[in-house]
Coordinates of C-alpha atoms in Angstrom, one line a residue:
Chain A
M1 CA 96.1 85.1 74.0
S2 CA 95.4 85.9 77.5
E3 CA 93.3 89.0 76.6
Q4 CA 90.4 87.0 75.3
Q5 CA 90.1 84.9 78.4
A6 CA 87.2 86.3 80.4
F7 CA 88.6 84.6 83.4
A8 CA 92.3 84.9 83.8
Q9 CA 94.1 81.6 84.3
G10 CA 97.8 81.2 84.6
P11 CA 99.6 78.9 82.4
E12 CA 100.2 75.4 83.6
G13 CA 103.1 74.6 85.8
L14 CA 102.9 76.3 89.1
T15 CA 99.8 74.8 90.5
D16 CA 97.9 71.6 90.6
G17 CA 94.3 72.0 89.9
F18 CA 93.7 75.4 91.5
T19 CA 90.9 77.5 89.8
A20 CA 90.2 81.1 90.7
R21 CA 86.7 82.1 91.5
R22 CA 85.0 85.4 90.8
T23 CA 85.6 88.0 93.4
S24 CA 82.0 88.5 94.7
Q25 CA 80.7 90.5 97.7
W26 CA 80.3 87.1 99.4
R27 CA 84.0 86.2 98.9
V28 CA 85.1 89.6 100.1
L29 CA 82.9 89.1 103.2
R30 CA 84.6 85.7 103.8
S31 CA 88.0 87.5 103.5
E32 CA 87.1 90.1 106.1
W33 CA 85.6 87.4 108.3
I34 CA 88.9 85.5 108.3
K35 CA 90.8 88.8 108.9
L36 CA 88.8 89.7 111.9
L37 CA 88.9 86.2 113.5
T38 CA 92.6 85.6 112.9
L39 CA 93.7 88.5 115.1
R40 CA 94.1 87.6 118.8
S41 CA 93.2 91.1 119.8
T42 CA 89.7 90.6 118.4
W43 CA 89.0 87.7 120.7
I44 CA 90.4 89.6 123.7
T45 CA 88.3 92.6 122.9
L46 CA 85.1 90.5 122.5
I47 CA 85.7 88.8 125.8
A48 CA 86.4 92.1 127.4
I49 CA 83.1 93.5 126.1
V50 CA 81.0 90.6 127.4
A51 CA 82.9 90.7 130.7
V52 CA 82.4 94.5 131.2
I53 CA 78.7 94.4 130.3
I54 CA 77.9 91.5 132.6
G55 CA 80.6 92.0 135.2
F56 CA 79.9 95.7 135.9
G57 CA 76.1 95.2 135.7
V58 CA 76.2 92.4 138.2
L59 CA 78.6 94.3 140.5
S60 CA 76.4 97.4 140.4
A61 CA 73.3 95.3 141.2
L62 CA 75.0 93.7 144.1
V63 CA 76.1 97.1 145.4
A64 CA 72.6 98.6 144.9
S65 CA 71.0 95.7 146.7
G66 CA 73.4 96.1 149.6
S67 CA 74.9 92.6 149.2
V68 CA 78.3 94.2 148.6
T69 CA 79.4 97.3 150.3
P70 CA 82.3 99.1 148.8
S71 CA 84.9 99.9 151.5
S72 CA 84.1 103.4 152.8
S73 CA 87.8 104.4 152.8
N74 CA 87.7 104.6 149.0
G75 CA 84.7 106.9 149.0
G76 CA 82.3 104.0 148.9
G77 CA 79.6 103.3 151.3
P78 CA 76.0 102.0 151.3
P79 CA 74.0 102.1 148.1
T80 CA 73.1 105.5 147.0
E81 CA 69.6 106.7 146.5
A82 CA 70.1 107.1 142.8
M83 CA 71.2 103.5 142.3
R84 CA 68.1 102.3 144.0
R85 CA 65.8 104.6 142.2
N86 CA 66.9 103.6 138.7
P87 CA 67.4 99.9 138.6
L88 CA 67.7 99.8 134.8
N89 CA 70.6 102.3 134.9
T90 CA 72.3 100.3 137.6
V91 CA 72.1 97.0 135.8
M92 CA 73.2 98.6 132.5
S93 CA 76.2 100.4 134.0
G94 CA 78.5 97.9 132.3
A95 CA 76.9 98.4 129.0
N96 CA 77.4 102.1 129.2
L97 CA 81.1 101.4 129.7
A98 CA 81.2 98.9 126.8
V99 CA 80.2 101.7 124.5
L100 CA 83.8 103.0 124.7
I101 CA 85.3 99.6 124.0
V102 CA 83.1 98.9 121.0
A103 CA 83.7 102.4 119.6
V104 CA 87.5 101.8 120.0
L105 CA 87.2 98.3 118.4
G106 CA 85.3 99.8 115.4
S107 CA 88.0 102.6 115.0
I108 CA 90.8 100.0 115.1
I109 CA 89.1 97.7 112.6
G110 CA 88.5 100.7 110.2
A111 CA 92.0 102.2 110.5
R112 CA 94.2 99.1 111.1
E113 CA 94.9 98.2 107.5
F114 CA 95.8 101.8 106.6
A115 CA 98.4 101.8 109.4
S116 CA 100.0 98.5 108.4
G117 CA 99.9 99.1 104.7
L118 CA 97.8 95.9 104.3
I119 CA 95.1 98.0 102.7
R120 CA 97.2 98.2 99.5
T121 CA 97.2 94.4 99.3
T122 CA 93.5 94.4 100.0
F123 CA 92.7 96.9 97.4
S124 CA 94.9 95.1 94.9
A125 CA 92.7 92.0 95.5
V126 CA 89.5 94.1 95.4
P127 CA 90.3 97.1 93.2
R128 CA 86.6 98.2 93.3
R129 CA 87.2 98.9 97.0
L130 CA 83.6 99.5 98.1
P131 CA 82.9 95.7 98.6
V132 CA 85.7 95.8 101.2
L133 CA 84.0 98.6 103.3
W134 CA 80.6 96.8 103.0
A135 CA 82.2 93.5 104.1
K136 CA 84.0 95.1 107.1
L137 CA 80.7 96.7 108.2
M138 CA 78.7 93.5 107.8
V139 CA 81.3 91.4 109.6
F140 CA 81.5 94.0 112.4
V141 CA 77.8 94.2 112.9
G142 CA 77.3 90.5 112.4
V143 CA 79.8 89.6 115.1
L144 CA 79.1 92.4 117.6
L145 CA 75.4 92.8 117.5
P146 CA 74.5 89.2 118.7
I147 CA 77.2 89.2 121.3
V148 CA 76.3 92.6 122.7
L149 CA 72.6 91.9 122.6
V150 CA 72.9 88.5 124.3
A151 CA 75.2 90.0 127.0
I152 CA 72.9 92.9 127.6
V153 CA 69.7 90.9 127.9
A154 CA 71.5 88.4 130.1
V155 CA 72.7 91.1 132.5
F156 CA 69.2 92.6 132.5
F157 CA 67.7 89.4 133.9
L158 CA 70.7 88.5 136.0
G159 CA 70.8 92.0 137.6
M160 CA 67.0 92.3 138.1
S161 CA 66.9 88.9 139.8
L162 CA 69.8 90.0 142.1
L163 CA 68.0 93.2 142.9
A164 CA 64.7 91.3 143.5
S165 CA 66.3 88.8 145.8
A166 CA 67.5 91.8 148.0
D167 CA 64.0 93.3 147.8
A168 CA 65.3 96.3 146.0
Q169 CA 63.3 98.2 143.4
T170 CA 63.2 96.4 139.9
V171 CA 61.7 96.9 136.5
A172 CA 60.2 94.1 134.4
W173 CA 61.0 93.3 130.8
S174 CA 57.4 93.9 130.0
D175 CA 57.3 97.3 131.6
D176 CA 56.7 100.3 129.4
G177 CA 59.8 101.1 127.3
V178 CA 62.1 98.7 129.1
A179 CA 62.5 96.1 126.3
R180 CA 62.9 99.0 123.8
S181 CA 65.6 100.7 125.8
V182 CA 67.6 97.5 126.6
I183 CA 67.6 96.4 122.9
G184 CA 68.1 100.0 121.9
L185 CA 71.2 100.3 124.1
G186 CA 72.6 97.2 122.4
C187 CA 72.0 98.7 119.0
Y188 CA 73.4 102.1 120.1
I189 CA 76.6 100.4 121.3
V190 CA 77.1 98.6 118.0
G191 CA 76.0 101.7 116.0
L192 CA 78.7 103.8 117.7
G193 CA 81.1 101.1 116.7
V194 CA 80.0 101.4 113.1
I195 CA 80.6 105.2 113.3
G196 CA 84.1 104.4 114.7
L197 CA 84.7 102.0 111.8
A198 CA 83.7 104.6 109.3
L199 CA 85.8 107.3 111.0
G200 CA 88.7 104.9 111.1
T201 CA 88.6 104.4 107.3
L202 CA 88.0 108.1 106.8
L203 CA 90.9 109.3 109.0
R204 CA 93.2 106.3 108.3
G205 CA 94.7 106.4 111.8
T206 CA 93.7 104.4 114.8
A207 CA 94.6 107.1 117.4
A208 CA 92.9 109.9 115.4
S209 CA 89.7 108.0 114.9
I210 CA 89.5 106.8 118.5
G211 CA 90.0 110.4 119.6
V212 CA 87.3 111.7 117.3
V213 CA 84.7 109.0 118.0
I214 CA 85.1 109.2 121.8
G215 CA 85.7 112.9 122.0
A216 CA 83.2 114.3 119.5
V217 CA 80.6 111.6 119.6
I218 CA 80.5 110.8 123.3
F219 CA 82.1 113.6 125.3
V220 CA 81.5 116.8 123.3
P221 CA 77.7 116.4 123.4
A222 CA 77.7 115.9 127.1
L223 CA 80.0 118.9 127.6
A224 CA 78.0 121.1 125.2
T225 CA 74.8 120.3 127.0
A226 CA 76.4 121.3 130.2
L227 CA 78.1 124.5 129.0
L228 CA 76.0 126.0 126.2
P229 CA 72.9 128.1 127.1
E230 CA 69.5 126.4 127.1
S231 CA 68.5 128.0 123.8
W232 CA 70.9 125.5 122.2
D233 CA 69.1 122.5 123.6
E234 CA 66.9 122.1 120.5
V235 CA 70.0 121.6 118.4
L236 CA 71.9 119.5 120.9
K237 CA 69.1 116.9 121.0
Y238 CA 70.2 115.9 117.5
L239 CA 73.8 115.0 118.4
P240 CA 74.5 111.3 118.2
S241 CA 74.8 110.6 121.9
N242 CA 71.7 112.6 122.7
A243 CA 69.7 111.0 119.9
G244 CA 70.9 107.7 121.3
A245 CA 69.8 108.6 124.8
A246 CA 66.3 109.1 123.4
F247 CA 65.8 105.4 122.7
T248 CA 68.2 103.9 125.3
T249 CA 66.5 105.3 128.4
A250 CA 63.1 104.0 129.5
S251 CA 61.8 107.1 131.3
Q252 CA 61.3 110.1 129.1
S253 CA 62.4 113.3 130.9
G254 CA 60.1 115.7 129.2
G255 CA 61.1 117.8 126.2
A256 CA 64.8 117.5 126.9
M257 CA 65.0 114.5 124.6
L258 CA 63.7 113.5 121.2
D259 CA 60.9 111.0 120.9
P260 CA 62.4 107.4 120.9
G261 CA 61.5 106.8 117.3
V262 CA 62.8 110.1 116.1
G263 CA 65.9 109.6 118.2
A264 CA 66.6 106.2 116.6
A265 CA 66.0 107.7 113.1
V266 CA 68.4 110.6 113.9
F267 CA 71.0 108.2 115.2
V268 CA 70.7 106.0 112.1
G269 CA 71.1 109.2 110.1
W270 CA 74.5 109.8 111.8
I271 CA 75.6 106.3 111.0
V272 CA 74.5 106.7 107.3
L273 CA 76.4 110.0 107.1
A274 CA 79.6 108.6 108.5
V275 CA 79.5 105.5 106.3
A276 CA 78.6 107.6 103.2
C277 CA 81.6 109.8 103.9
A278 CA 83.9 106.8 104.4
A279 CA 82.6 105.2 101.1
W280 CA 83.1 108.4 99.2
V281 CA 86.6 108.9 100.4
I282 CA 87.6 105.2 100.0
K283 CA 86.5 105.3 96.4
R284 CA 88.3 108.5 95.5
R285 CA 91.5 108.7 97.6
D286 CA 94.8 107.2 96.5
A287 CA 95.5 104.2 98.6
Chain B
M1 CA 100.0 91.8 79.1
I2 CA 100.1 95.3 80.6
E3 CA 99.4 98.3 78.3
V4 CA 100.1 101.7 79.6
S5 CA 99.0 104.7 77.4
E6 CA 99.8 108.4 78.0
L7 CA 99.7 107.8 81.7
T8 CA 100.2 110.9 83.8
K9 CA 100.2 111.4 87.6
R10 CA 100.6 114.8 89.2
F11 CA 100.8 115.3 92.9
G12 CA 100.0 119.0 93.2
A13 CA 102.8 120.8 91.3
V14 CA 104.9 117.7 91.0
T15 CA 104.6 115.5 87.9
A16 CA 105.6 112.1 89.1
V17 CA 104.7 110.3 85.9
D18 CA 104.6 112.3 82.7
G19 CA 102.6 110.9 79.8
I20 CA 104.3 107.5 79.5
T21 CA 103.3 104.8 77.1
F22 CA 104.6 101.2 77.0
T23 CA 103.6 97.6 76.7
V24 CA 104.8 94.7 78.9
R25 CA 104.6 91.5 76.9
P26 CA 104.0 87.9 78.1
G27 CA 106.7 85.3 77.9
I28 CA 109.6 87.5 78.9
V29 CA 110.9 89.3 81.9
T30 CA 110.6 93.0 81.5
G31 CA 112.8 95.2 83.7
F32 CA 111.5 98.5 84.8
L33 CA 114.5 100.5 85.6
G34 CA 115.0 104.0 87.0
P35 CA 116.6 105.9 89.9
N36 CA 114.7 106.3 93.1
G37 CA 111.9 108.8 92.6
A38 CA 111.7 108.3 88.9
G39 CA 108.1 107.2 89.0
K40 CA 108.4 103.4 89.0
S41 CA 106.2 102.7 92.0
T42 CA 103.7 105.4 91.1
T43 CA 103.3 103.7 87.7
M44 CA 102.8 100.3 89.2
R45 CA 100.3 101.7 91.7
M46 CA 98.3 103.2 88.8
I47 CA 98.4 99.9 87.0
L48 CA 96.9 98.3 90.1
G49 CA 94.3 101.0 90.5
L50 CA 95.7 102.1 93.9
D51 CA 96.5 105.6 92.5
R52 CA 94.1 107.4 90.2
P53 CA 95.9 108.6 87.1
T54 CA 95.6 112.3 86.4
S55 CA 95.2 111.3 82.8
G56 CA 95.8 108.3 80.5
T57 CA 95.0 104.6 80.9
A58 CA 96.6 101.4 82.2
H59 CA 95.2 98.1 81.0
V60 CA 95.8 94.7 82.4
N61 CA 94.9 91.9 80.0
G62 CA 93.0 94.3 77.8
R63 CA 90.9 96.2 80.4
P64 CA 91.4 98.4 83.5
F65 CA 92.4 96.3 86.4
R66 CA 89.4 97.5 88.3
Q67 CA 87.1 95.5 86.0
A68 CA 88.9 92.2 86.4
P69 CA 86.4 89.6 87.7
A70 CA 89.0 87.9 89.9
P71 CA 91.7 90.5 90.3
L72 CA 94.1 88.4 92.4
A73 CA 94.1 85.8 89.7
E74 CA 94.6 88.3 86.9
L75 CA 97.6 90.3 88.2
G76 CA 99.7 89.3 91.2
A77 CA 101.6 92.2 92.6
M78 CA 104.1 92.9 95.4
L79 CA 104.6 96.6 96.0
E80 CA 106.0 96.6 99.5
A81 CA 107.1 93.6 101.4
K82 CA 105.8 94.5 104.8
A83 CA 102.2 95.4 103.8
V84 CA 100.9 92.8 106.2
D85 CA 99.2 93.0 109.6
K86 CA 101.8 92.2 112.2
G87 CA 99.4 90.3 114.4
R88 CA 98.4 87.8 111.7
S89 CA 100.3 84.6 110.8
A90 CA 101.7 84.3 107.3
R91 CA 99.3 81.5 106.5
N92 CA 96.2 83.4 107.7
H93 CA 97.4 86.5 105.8
L94 CA 97.4 84.5 102.6
R95 CA 94.1 82.8 103.5
A96 CA 92.3 86.0 104.2
V97 CA 93.3 87.8 101.0
G98 CA 93.1 84.7 99.0
A99 CA 89.5 84.2 100.1
T100 CA 88.5 86.9 97.6
I101 CA 89.1 84.4 94.8
G102 CA 88.2 81.3 96.7
V103 CA 91.8 80.2 97.5
G104 CA 91.8 77.3 100.0
R105 CA 94.3 76.1 102.5
S106 CA 96.0 73.6 100.2
R107 CA 96.8 76.3 97.7
V108 CA 98.1 78.6 100.5
D109 CA 100.4 75.8 101.8
E110 CA 101.5 75.1 98.2
V111 CA 102.6 78.8 97.7
L112 CA 104.2 79.0 101.1
A113 CA 106.3 75.9 100.2
M114 CA 107.1 77.5 96.9
V115 CA 108.7 80.6 98.5
G116 CA 110.2 78.6 101.3
L117 CA 108.1 79.8 104.2
T118 CA 106.5 76.5 105.3
D119 CA 108.4 76.4 108.6
V120 CA 107.3 79.9 109.7
A121 CA 103.8 79.7 108.2
G122 CA 102.2 79.9 111.6
K123 CA 104.4 82.7 112.9
H124 CA 103.2 86.2 113.2
A125 CA 104.3 88.2 110.1
G126 CA 105.3 91.1 112.4
G127 CA 108.4 89.1 113.4
F128 CA 109.6 88.4 109.9
S129 CA 112.9 89.7 108.6
L130 CA 112.9 91.9 105.5
G131 CA 113.8 88.9 103.4
M132 CA 111.1 86.8 104.8
G133 CA 108.6 89.6 104.3
Q134 CA 109.7 89.8 100.7
R135 CA 109.1 86.1 100.3
L136 CA 105.6 86.5 101.8
G137 CA 104.9 89.3 99.4
I138 CA 106.0 87.1 96.5
A139 CA 103.8 84.3 97.8
M140 CA 100.9 86.8 97.8
A141 CA 101.7 87.8 94.2
L142 CA 101.7 84.1 93.1
L143 CA 98.7 83.0 95.2
G144 CA 96.1 83.4 92.4
D145 CA 98.3 81.8 89.8
P146 CA 98.1 85.0 87.7
P147 CA 99.1 85.4 84.1
V148 CA 100.7 88.7 85.0
V149 CA 103.2 89.2 87.8
M150 CA 104.4 92.6 88.9
L151 CA 107.1 93.0 91.5
D152 CA 108.5 96.3 92.9
E153 CA 112.1 95.9 93.9
P154 CA 111.8 92.2 94.7
V155 CA 115.4 91.7 95.5
N156 CA 115.5 94.3 98.3
G157 CA 116.5 92.7 101.6
L158 CA 117.1 89.3 100.1
D159 CA 120.4 87.4 100.9
P160 CA 122.5 86.1 98.0
D161 CA 120.6 82.8 98.1
G162 CA 117.3 84.6 97.9
I163 CA 118.6 86.7 95.0
L164 CA 119.5 83.7 93.0
W165 CA 116.2 82.1 93.9
I166 CA 114.2 85.1 92.7
R167 CA 116.2 85.3 89.4
G168 CA 115.4 81.7 88.7
L169 CA 111.7 82.2 89.7
L170 CA 111.3 85.2 87.4
K171 CA 112.8 83.4 84.5
S172 CA 110.6 80.3 85.0
L173 CA 107.5 82.4 85.4
A174 CA 108.3 84.0 82.0
A175 CA 109.1 80.7 80.5
E176 CA 105.6 79.5 81.5
G177 CA 104.2 82.3 79.3
R178 CA 103.4 84.8 82.0
T179 CA 104.0 88.5 81.8
V180 CA 106.7 89.4 84.3
F181 CA 107.2 93.1 85.2
V182 CA 110.0 93.8 87.7
S183 CA 111.2 97.2 88.9
S184 CA 114.6 98.0 90.2
H185 CA 116.9 101.0 90.7
L186 CA 120.0 98.9 90.1
M187 CA 121.0 98.0 86.5
S188 CA 123.1 95.1 87.8
E189 CA 120.0 93.3 89.1
V190 CA 118.0 93.7 86.0
E191 CA 120.9 92.8 83.8
Q192 CA 120.9 89.3 85.1
T193 CA 117.2 88.5 84.5
A194 CA 115.5 90.9 82.1
D195 CA 114.9 90.2 78.4
H196 CA 113.4 93.6 77.8
L197 CA 114.2 96.9 79.4
I198 CA 112.1 100.0 80.1
V199 CA 114.1 102.8 81.6
I200 CA 112.3 105.7 83.4
G201 CA 113.6 108.9 84.7
R202 CA 111.8 111.9 86.0
G203 CA 108.5 110.3 85.0
R204 CA 109.4 109.9 81.4
I205 CA 110.4 106.8 79.4
L206 CA 114.1 107.1 78.5
A207 CA 114.5 103.7 76.8
D208 CA 112.2 100.8 75.8
M209 CA 114.0 98.1 74.0
P210 CA 115.3 94.5 74.2
M211 CA 118.2 94.1 76.6
G212 CA 120.5 93.1 73.7
D213 CA 119.8 96.4 71.9
F214 CA 120.4 98.3 75.1
I215 CA 123.8 96.7 75.6
R216 CA 124.7 97.2 71.9
Q217 CA 123.6 100.8 71.9
S218 CA 125.3 101.7 75.1
S219 CA 128.7 100.0 74.3
Q220 CA 130.0 103.2 72.8
H221 CA 133.7 102.8 73.5
R222 CA 135.8 105.3 75.3
V223 CA 139.5 105.4 75.5
S224 CA 141.4 106.4 78.6
V225 CA 144.8 107.8 77.9
M226 CA 147.5 109.0 80.2
S227 CA 150.4 111.2 79.0
P228 CA 152.8 113.7 80.4
D229 CA 152.0 115.8 77.4
A230 CA 148.2 115.6 77.8
T231 CA 147.4 119.1 76.6
R232 CA 149.2 118.8 73.3
L233 CA 147.6 115.3 72.8
A234 CA 144.2 116.7 73.4
E235 CA 144.7 119.5 70.9
L236 CA 145.8 116.9 68.3
M237 CA 142.8 114.7 68.9
A238 CA 140.3 117.5 68.6
G239 CA 137.7 117.0 65.9
P240 CA 134.0 117.4 65.3
E241 CA 133.2 113.8 66.4
V242 CA 135.6 113.7 69.2
V243 CA 134.9 114.6 72.9
V244 CA 137.9 114.8 75.2
A245 CA 137.5 115.2 79.0
T246 CA 140.0 115.2 81.8
A247 CA 139.5 112.7 84.6
D248 CA 140.5 113.4 88.2
D249 CA 143.8 111.5 87.9
G250 CA 144.9 113.7 85.0
S251 CA 144.1 111.1 82.3
L252 CA 142.1 112.0 79.2
V253 CA 138.8 110.3 78.5
V254 CA 138.2 110.3 74.7
E255 CA 135.0 109.5 73.0
G256 CA 134.9 109.1 69.2
L257 CA 138.4 107.7 68.7
G258 CA 139.6 104.1 69.1
A259 CA 142.7 103.2 71.2
R260 CA 144.5 102.3 68.0
E261 CA 143.9 105.8 66.4
V262 CA 145.0 107.5 69.6
G263 CA 148.1 105.4 69.8
E264 CA 149.1 106.1 66.2
L265 CA 148.4 109.8 66.6
A266 CA 150.6 110.0 69.6
A267 CA 153.4 108.0 67.9
A268 CA 153.3 110.1 64.8
N269 CA 153.7 113.3 66.9
G270 CA 156.3 111.8 69.3
I271 CA 154.1 112.0 72.3
V272 CA 154.9 109.7 75.2
L273 CA 152.0 107.6 76.5
H274 CA 152.0 106.1 80.0
Q275 CA 148.7 104.3 79.6
L276 CA 146.3 103.6 76.8
V277 CA 143.1 101.7 77.7
D278 CA 139.9 100.8 75.8
V279 CA 137.0 101.3 78.2
A280 CA 133.8 99.5 77.4
P281 CA 131.2 101.0 79.7
S282 CA 129.3 98.6 81.9
L283 CA 125.5 98.6 81.6
E284 CA 125.5 100.2 85.0
A285 CA 127.4 103.1 83.5
A286 CA 125.2 103.3 80.5
F287 CA 122.2 103.4 82.8
M288 CA 123.7 106.1 85.0
E289 CA 124.5 108.1 82.0
L290 CA 121.0 107.8 80.6
T291 CA 119.4 108.8 83.9
A292 CA 122.1 111.3 85.0
E293 CA 120.0 114.3 84.2
S294 CA 116.8 112.7 85.5
V295 CA 117.9 111.9 89.0
V296 CA 115.5 113.7 91.4
F297 CA 117.5 113.4 94.6
H298 CA 121.2 114.1 93.9
G299 CA 123.6 113.1 96.7
S300 CA 126.1 115.6 97.9
V301 CA 128.8 113.7 96.0
D302 CA 127.9 113.7 92.4
Q303 CA 127.6 110.3 90.9
Q304 CA 129.7 110.4 87.8
A305 CA 130.5 107.1 86.3
G306 CA 132.4 108.6 83.4
S307 CA 135.9 107.7 84.4
A308 CA 135.1 104.4 86.0
A309 CA 137.0 101.6 84.5

């Protein structure tokens, strides 16, 4: 008898008036939304991200403007020339640190369910599986992008006004490439988080995916640029972090970097590649 | 209804499930019995679509589980009790997964009450005992009010109270017309609840029959006889239908002859008997016998139930 029911419904007895709804992408999204927000660690990490972006940015601005002088016994001292020369970098110092936290958060969100075994319950509820990956990505971007962008724009104006009040060098939002690089940096941070999430589902281990995303995506390109001969530079420009640098820095340093638009496209390409691999593996591998 | 047809799963060179075919019907409790490593969990995982079959099909309510429009409301399963995120409360765990079929708070609380976890609903699942984790897993299986319920070793880690509770639950789920499929590696557990029995060993189906038939089929009697003149008695009893074995304590275990025949044979030949017992094997023994050759992981001490009284 139950075979003909397009919509399975249990016999009477256990429940009063509960009717199951179709498992749509929207409902899977709701499920992942609840999952993310019901973990205390999510809230702590989100607060940490905002605190780091704004806190370190403000602190750097104060140091650069000379309002705060780090104690010289710790290797501090008066503001360095570099800090004064590049106000945007100074104010975005926290954002550059937040890259690590967001990448780690992405890896954890991607790998966490595999570590706990919850993924088997999740895939039993959504046996087609891919909606789960899409939902995780949407929730991640939907939560982090606004938070990171708001924090990063806030610290830009906060930091610049601090620098201005100390008569230090500043850049304006309307200056050439500034708005692009500030917004670009926010997108780059969240984009790396997405790559972390994809790697987390791919490698199924929190530690492994954090190691790969931070090591390979953030440090290896920097190391390779420093160690490999110049003839490699053409290739290294296309690595995720270097492609990111192309649209997150306001001043173009000659041919060492891709054009901002090309850099953004290459970076999006890396994200698509990571997500495509994750989707392929999630669909095929036994859970 | 669960229909499994020619289902096979190989992991490299190892064949975990070897072309099995069976049907689990609604309205009764079906026990899925086999030693550890026999392929029970792999079979259940293939039914759920967690493992991809090497070949063959598994259908739930007439179609692959993957195609169910509201999977959680079609088949409720518990594979491992602690498949939860330790940092999430029991209530939020059920809310999150239940959201895939539009389950609301009231239904979550209803199910939590049903499994007796209301008092700890707000506690982190990471702090749960094995028994509480098992109850949470069962709550998840029942959350969508599914017509098919599949539980892998549900009694594991439950205290005697919990075991009684789950037996009652399984029977009432079946009485409501649901399909109930429960695995276990212990005959004694299934004996109490199952109406139908599917026995698996080394990835193959060894028996698929109503519990009553299994009991009848397996109650082939044996006779245990102890005599100072065992050797001569064994020679006298020998025949084409008779199997005589010597147990550790020196007694003879005879298959194919009744206690009365053995006694009369001994009397007619003037053989002294110290003991003559009719041994009706327990279902446990029958199960052990059936799966004896199919146990994958033999302990260092061989499990022989043959001479057990």
